[in-house]
Amino acid sequence: MFHSSMLLAGLLAATASARPAAPNADIKCPVVLSGQVPTATQLTDFDSYATSKVFNPDYVRASSIPWSKSLLFPAVANSRFDNSSYKSLEVTISEKSIFQTQNGFRRAGLQIMGDTNEGGPGTTGVRTLHWSVKQDAARKLNLTHEYLNVWHETSDYSANQFNFEMGTLIGKSGDKNTFKVTNRQNNVIWSTAIDNTAWQNFAVTLDYNKNTLQVYYSKGDDALKSVTSALSNDNSGGGQFQIGILKKPTGTSDVVNSGYQESPINEGQIYGGIFLEDSANGCISL
Ligand SMILES: *[C@@H]1O[C@H](CO)[C@@H](O)[C@H](O)[C@H]1NC(C)=O
Ligand SMILES: *[C@@H]1O[C@H](CO)[C@@H](O)[C@H](O)[C@H]1NC(C)=O
């Protein structure tokens, strides 16, 4: 009796991790860039242009740590916009996640294949970037630090049109246990509590014609709802999206190059449903 129920529990667990439950919604608008990971993808596929179909194999990461050593395929049910053709991906950082000579940061950031710094497809018209996030209890972030997780950075690297952040924003007051969206001026325009178990789904519409920014959000398998209006924002400067983890140090005014980071670090952020859609004529997948 005990034995067979154990066996059944084991089988159910195996089924749950192998086959994503199907909380999914259709993508309604033309996809401009896709960061959705096909189920057959192997971790080593992310390491070279010959095999990486989804993300740039070379950026933005420590040159000595190929993506196959810092990405994981977590055994979680898929997020809202990932049907059974796709799976979730976890970005992790360690104490060695240092890009070039940026000794203040610990970072690993994905760039969607086809997104380019000069004249990329994410810099004209009306574009909505979607992503979902889930926390990994085994790789918790230290929210005493400021984290940049998703953003669009100008092509001259002088500013970000928007940021999606977690933790303690340096020099600002506020609740560290929240996700925050900040605008070009780094002002918080919206925030919501970090849920330690549920998927949380986000979308940001950048209207390059009207220079506005609008945020959408939902939890679990709920449909997205707008949580801000289309707010005025300076979307100029081109550039590209980045998705992952950038952990800022504490105790410094020169965050890129110096400051305190603990060691070792074993932190991760689970992502799903990454895509950029064409929101011309008000189209948006909710
Ligand atoms: C998942 O969605 C994509 C389009 O985003 C579609 O091409 C594919 O057939 C879908 N897969 C399933 C199993 O429905
Ligand atoms: C979290 O970060 C703070 C500030 O750097 C540090 O003092 C603390 O030891 C860290 N906590 C853990 C659990 O590493």
Coordinates of C-alpha atoms and ligand atoms in Angstrom, one line a residue:
M1 CA 0.0 0.0 0.0
F2 CA 2.7 2.4 1.1
H3 CA 4.9 1.2 -1.6
S4 CA 2.3 1.6 -4.4
S5 CA 1.2 5.1 -3.4
M6 CA 4.9 6.1 -3.3
L7 CA 5.2 4.7 -6.8
L8 CA 2.1 6.6 -8.0
A9 CA 3.4 9.8 -6.4
G10 CA 6.7 9.2 -8.2
L11 CA 4.9 8.7 -11.5
L12 CA 2.8 11.8 -11.1
A13 CA 5.9 13.8 -10.3
A14 CA 7.7 12.5 -13.3
T15 CA 4.7 13.3 -15.5
A16 CA 4.5 16.8 -14.1
S17 CA 8.1 17.6 -14.9
A18 CA 8.2 15.9 -18.3
R19 CA 5.0 17.3 -19.7
P20 CA 4.2 21.0 -19.0
A21 CA 0.7 21.4 -17.7
A22 CA -1.0 23.5 -20.4
P23 CA -1.8 26.9 -19.0
N24 CA -1.4 28.7 -22.2
A25 CA -2.7 31.5 -24.2
D26 CA -2.3 32.1 -27.9
I27 CA 0.0 34.8 -29.2
K28 CA -2.3 37.1 -31.2
C29 CA 0.1 39.5 -32.9
P30 CA 3.0 39.0 -35.3
V31 CA 6.1 37.9 -33.4
V32 CA 9.0 40.1 -34.2
L33 CA 11.6 38.4 -32.0
S34 CA 11.2 35.0 -30.3
G35 CA 13.0 34.0 -27.1
Q36 CA 10.7 31.0 -26.6
V37 CA 12.8 27.8 -26.2
P38 CA 11.8 24.8 -28.3
T39 CA 11.4 21.6 -26.2
A40 CA 14.2 19.7 -28.1
T41 CA 16.8 22.4 -27.3
Q42 CA 19.9 21.1 -25.4
L43 CA 21.9 23.4 -23.1
T44 CA 25.0 23.1 -25.3
D45 CA 22.9 24.4 -28.3
F46 CA 23.2 27.9 -26.7
D47 CA 27.0 27.9 -27.0
S48 CA 27.5 28.5 -30.7
Y49 CA 25.9 30.3 -33.7
A50 CA 25.7 26.9 -35.5
T51 CA 23.3 25.6 -32.9
S52 CA 21.8 28.5 -31.0
K53 CA 18.5 29.4 -32.6
V54 CA 17.1 31.6 -29.8
F55 CA 19.8 33.7 -28.1
N56 CA 23.1 35.2 -29.0
P57 CA 25.7 32.6 -27.9
D58 CA 28.4 35.2 -27.0
Y59 CA 26.7 38.0 -25.0
V60 CA 26.3 39.2 -22.3
R61 CA 28.3 36.9 -20.0
A62 CA 31.7 36.1 -18.5
S63 CA 33.8 34.9 -21.5
S64 CA 34.9 31.9 -19.6
I65 CA 31.4 30.6 -18.8
P66 CA 29.5 29.4 -21.9
W67 CA 25.7 29.6 -21.6
S68 CA 25.5 25.8 -21.2
K69 CA 27.2 26.3 -17.8
S70 CA 24.9 29.0 -16.5
L71 CA 21.5 28.2 -18.1
L72 CA 19.3 25.4 -16.7
F73 CA 16.1 23.8 -17.8
P74 CA 14.0 23.8 -14.6
A75 CA 11.3 21.2 -14.0
V76 CA 8.4 23.6 -13.8
A77 CA 5.0 23.8 -15.6
N78 CA 5.2 26.2 -18.5
S79 CA 4.2 29.8 -18.2
R80 CA 1.1 31.4 -19.8
F81 CA 2.4 32.0 -23.4
D82 CA 4.6 28.8 -23.7
N83 CA 2.5 26.0 -25.2
S84 CA 3.8 22.4 -25.2
S85 CA 6.3 23.2 -28.1
Y86 CA 8.4 25.2 -25.6
K87 CA 10.1 25.0 -22.2
S88 CA 11.2 27.3 -19.5
L89 CA 14.8 28.5 -19.0
E90 CA 16.7 29.5 -15.9
V91 CA 19.4 32.1 -15.9
T92 CA 21.9 31.7 -13.0
I93 CA 24.8 33.7 -11.8
S94 CA 27.8 32.7 -9.7
E95 CA 30.6 34.8 -8.1
K96 CA 32.5 34.3 -11.4
S97 CA 29.8 35.9 -13.6
I98 CA 31.9 38.9 -14.5
F99 CA 31.5 40.4 -18.0
Q100 CA 34.7 41.9 -19.4
T101 CA 36.2 44.1 -16.7
Q102 CA 32.9 44.9 -14.9
N103 CA 34.1 43.8 -11.5
G104 CA 31.2 45.4 -9.7
F105 CA 28.5 43.4 -11.4
R106 CA 27.6 39.8 -11.4
R107 CA 25.7 39.3 -14.6
A108 CA 24.4 37.0 -17.3
G109 CA 22.0 38.5 -19.8
L110 CA 20.3 37.0 -22.9
Q111 CA 20.0 38.8 -26.2
I112 CA 17.3 37.4 -28.5
M113 CA 18.7 36.2 -31.8
G114 CA 17.9 38.8 -34.5
D115 CA 17.9 41.7 -32.0
T116 CA 20.7 44.0 -33.0
N117 CA 22.2 47.1 -31.3
E118 CA 22.0 49.2 -34.5
G119 CA 18.6 49.5 -36.2
G120 CA 17.2 46.4 -34.5
P121 CA 13.5 45.3 -35.1
G122 CA 12.7 46.2 -31.5
T123 CA 13.3 49.9 -32.1
T124 CA 10.6 51.1 -34.4
G125 CA 6.8 51.2 -34.6
V126 CA 4.9 49.8 -31.6
R127 CA 6.5 46.8 -29.9
T128 CA 5.5 44.8 -26.9
L129 CA 8.1 42.6 -25.0
H130 CA 6.6 39.8 -23.0
W131 CA 8.2 37.7 -20.4
S132 CA 7.2 35.6 -17.4
V133 CA 9.3 35.0 -14.3
K134 CA 9.3 32.4 -11.5
Q135 CA 11.5 32.1 -8.4
D136 CA 13.7 29.2 -7.7
A137 CA 13.7 28.3 -4.0
A138 CA 17.1 26.7 -4.3
R139 CA 18.7 29.8 -5.9
K140 CA 17.2 32.8 -4.2
L141 CA 18.3 36.3 -5.0
N142 CA 19.6 38.5 -2.2
L143 CA 17.2 41.4 -2.3
T144 CA 19.5 43.6 -0.3
H145 CA 21.1 44.1 -3.7
E146 CA 19.6 45.9 -6.8
Y147 CA 18.9 43.6 -9.7
L148 CA 18.3 44.5 -13.3
N149 CA 16.4 41.6 -15.0
V150 CA 14.9 42.9 -18.2
W151 CA 15.6 46.1 -20.0
H152 CA 16.1 47.9 -23.3
E153 CA 19.4 49.8 -23.6
T154 CA 20.2 52.5 -26.0
S155 CA 22.7 51.7 -28.8
D156 CA 25.3 54.0 -27.2
Y157 CA 24.8 52.3 -23.8
S158 CA 24.1 55.7 -22.2
A159 CA 20.6 54.9 -20.9
N160 CA 17.9 52.3 -20.7
Q161 CA 14.4 53.2 -22.1
F162 CA 12.9 51.0 -19.4
N163 CA 14.1 48.6 -16.7
F164 CA 12.5 45.7 -14.9
E165 CA 14.1 45.4 -11.5
M166 CA 14.1 43.6 -8.2
G167 CA 15.5 44.2 -4.7
T168 CA 16.8 47.4 -3.2
L169 CA 17.2 50.2 -5.7
I170 CA 20.4 52.0 -4.8
G171 CA 19.7 55.5 -3.5
K172 CA 15.9 55.0 -3.4
S173 CA 13.5 54.0 -0.7
G174 CA 10.9 51.3 -1.2
D175 CA 10.0 47.7 -0.5
K176 CA 12.9 45.4 -1.6
N177 CA 10.5 42.4 -2.1
T178 CA 9.0 43.8 -5.2
F179 CA 9.4 43.8 -9.0
K180 CA 9.6 47.4 -10.2
V181 CA 9.4 48.9 -13.7
T182 CA 11.4 52.1 -14.1
N183 CA 11.3 54.5 -17.0
R184 CA 14.1 56.2 -18.9
Q185 CA 14.7 58.6 -15.9
N186 CA 15.0 55.5 -13.6
N187 CA 11.8 56.5 -11.8
V188 CA 9.6 53.7 -10.5
I189 CA 6.4 53.8 -12.5
W190 CA 4.9 50.6 -11.1
S191 CA 5.7 47.8 -8.7
T192 CA 4.2 44.5 -7.5
A193 CA 5.1 42.0 -4.8
I194 CA 7.4 39.1 -5.7
D195 CA 5.6 35.8 -5.4
N196 CA 7.8 33.0 -4.3
T197 CA 5.9 30.2 -6.1
A198 CA 3.6 31.5 -8.9
W199 CA 4.6 32.5 -12.4
Q200 CA 4.3 36.3 -12.8
N201 CA 3.7 37.6 -16.3
F202 CA 4.8 41.0 -17.6
A203 CA 4.6 42.9 -20.8
V204 CA 5.9 46.4 -21.7
T205 CA 4.7 48.2 -24.8
L206 CA 7.2 50.7 -26.3
D207 CA 5.5 53.0 -28.8
Y208 CA 8.3 54.6 -30.7
N209 CA 6.0 56.9 -32.7
K210 CA 4.3 58.4 -29.6
N211 CA 7.2 58.0 -27.2
T212 CA 5.2 56.1 -24.6
L213 CA 5.7 53.2 -22.2
Q214 CA 2.8 51.0 -20.9
V215 CA 3.0 48.0 -18.5
Y216 CA 0.8 44.9 -18.4
Y217 CA 0.8 42.2 -15.7
S218 CA -0.8 39.1 -14.4
K219 CA -0.1 36.2 -12.1
G220 CA -0.3 32.5 -12.8
D221 CA -2.5 31.8 -15.8
D222 CA -4.6 35.0 -15.5
A223 CA -4.9 37.2 -18.6
L224 CA -2.6 40.2 -18.6
K225 CA -4.2 43.6 -17.6
S226 CA -2.7 47.0 -18.1
V227 CA -1.4 48.4 -14.9
T228 CA -0.3 51.8 -16.1
S229 CA -1.6 54.0 -18.9
A230 CA 0.6 54.7 -21.9
L231 CA 3.0 57.0 -20.0
S232 CA 5.2 59.6 -21.7
N233 CA 8.8 58.2 -22.1
D234 CA 11.8 59.0 -24.2
N235 CA 12.1 55.9 -26.3
S236 CA 14.8 57.3 -28.6
G237 CA 18.3 56.0 -29.0
G238 CA 17.8 52.5 -30.6
G239 CA 19.5 49.6 -28.9
Q240 CA 18.5 46.2 -27.8
F241 CA 16.7 44.1 -25.1
Q242 CA 18.5 42.1 -22.5
I243 CA 16.9 39.4 -20.3
G244 CA 18.6 37.7 -17.3
I245 CA 20.2 38.8 -14.1
L246 CA 22.5 41.8 -13.5
K247 CA 23.3 42.1 -9.8
K248 CA 24.7 45.4 -8.6
P249 CA 27.1 45.6 -5.8
T250 CA 26.5 47.4 -2.5
G251 CA 28.7 50.1 -0.8
T252 CA 30.0 51.9 -3.8
S253 CA 29.3 54.9 -6.0
D254 CA 31.0 53.1 -9.0
V255 CA 28.7 50.1 -9.4
V256 CA 30.2 48.9 -12.7
N257 CA 33.7 48.5 -11.3
S258 CA 33.8 48.2 -7.6
G259 CA 31.7 47.5 -4.4
Y260 CA 30.7 44.5 -2.4
Q261 CA 29.5 41.2 -3.7
E262 CA 29.3 38.1 -1.5
S263 CA 31.0 34.8 -2.5
P264 CA 30.0 32.2 -3.3
I265 CA 26.8 33.2 -5.2
N266 CA 24.3 30.6 -6.4
E267 CA 21.3 32.6 -7.7
G268 CA 18.8 32.0 -10.5
Q269 CA 15.7 33.5 -12.2
I270 CA 13.3 31.3 -14.2
Y271 CA 12.0 32.7 -17.4
G272 CA 9.4 31.7 -19.9
G273 CA 7.2 33.2 -22.6
I274 CA 9.8 35.6 -23.9
F275 CA 8.8 37.2 -27.2
L276 CA 8.5 40.6 -28.8
E277 CA 5.3 41.2 -30.7
D278 CA 4.2 43.9 -33.2
S279 CA 1.6 46.0 -31.4
A280 CA 0.7 48.1 -34.4
N281 CA -3.0 49.1 -34.3
G282 CA -3.3 48.2 -30.6
C283 CA -2.7 44.5 -31.0
I284 CA -1.5 42.9 -27.8
S285 CA -1.6 39.3 -26.5
L286 CA -3.2 39.2 -23.1
Ligands
LIG1 C1 2.7 26.6 -30.1 O1 2.6 27.9 -30.7 C2 3.3 28.0 -31.9 C3 3.1 29.5 -32.3 O2 3.6 30.3 -31.3 C4 2.8 27.1 -32.9 O3 3.5 27.2 -34.1 C5 2.9 25.7 -32.4 O4 2.2 24.8 -33.3 C6 2.2 25.6 -31.1 N1 2.4 24.2 -30.6 C7 1.4 23.5 -30.1 C8 1.7 22.1 -29.6 O5 0.2 23.8 -30.1
LIG2 C1 23.1 39.9 1.1 O1 23.8 41.1 0.7 C2 24.2 41.9 1.8 C3 24.8 43.1 1.2 O2 25.8 42.8 0.3 C4 25.2 41.1 2.6 O3 25.6 41.8 3.7 C5 24.6 39.8 3.1 O4 25.6 39.0 3.7 C6 24.0 39.0 1.9 N1 23.2 37.9 2.3 C7 23.5 36.6 2.0 C8 22.6 35.6 2.5 O5 24.5 36.3 1.3

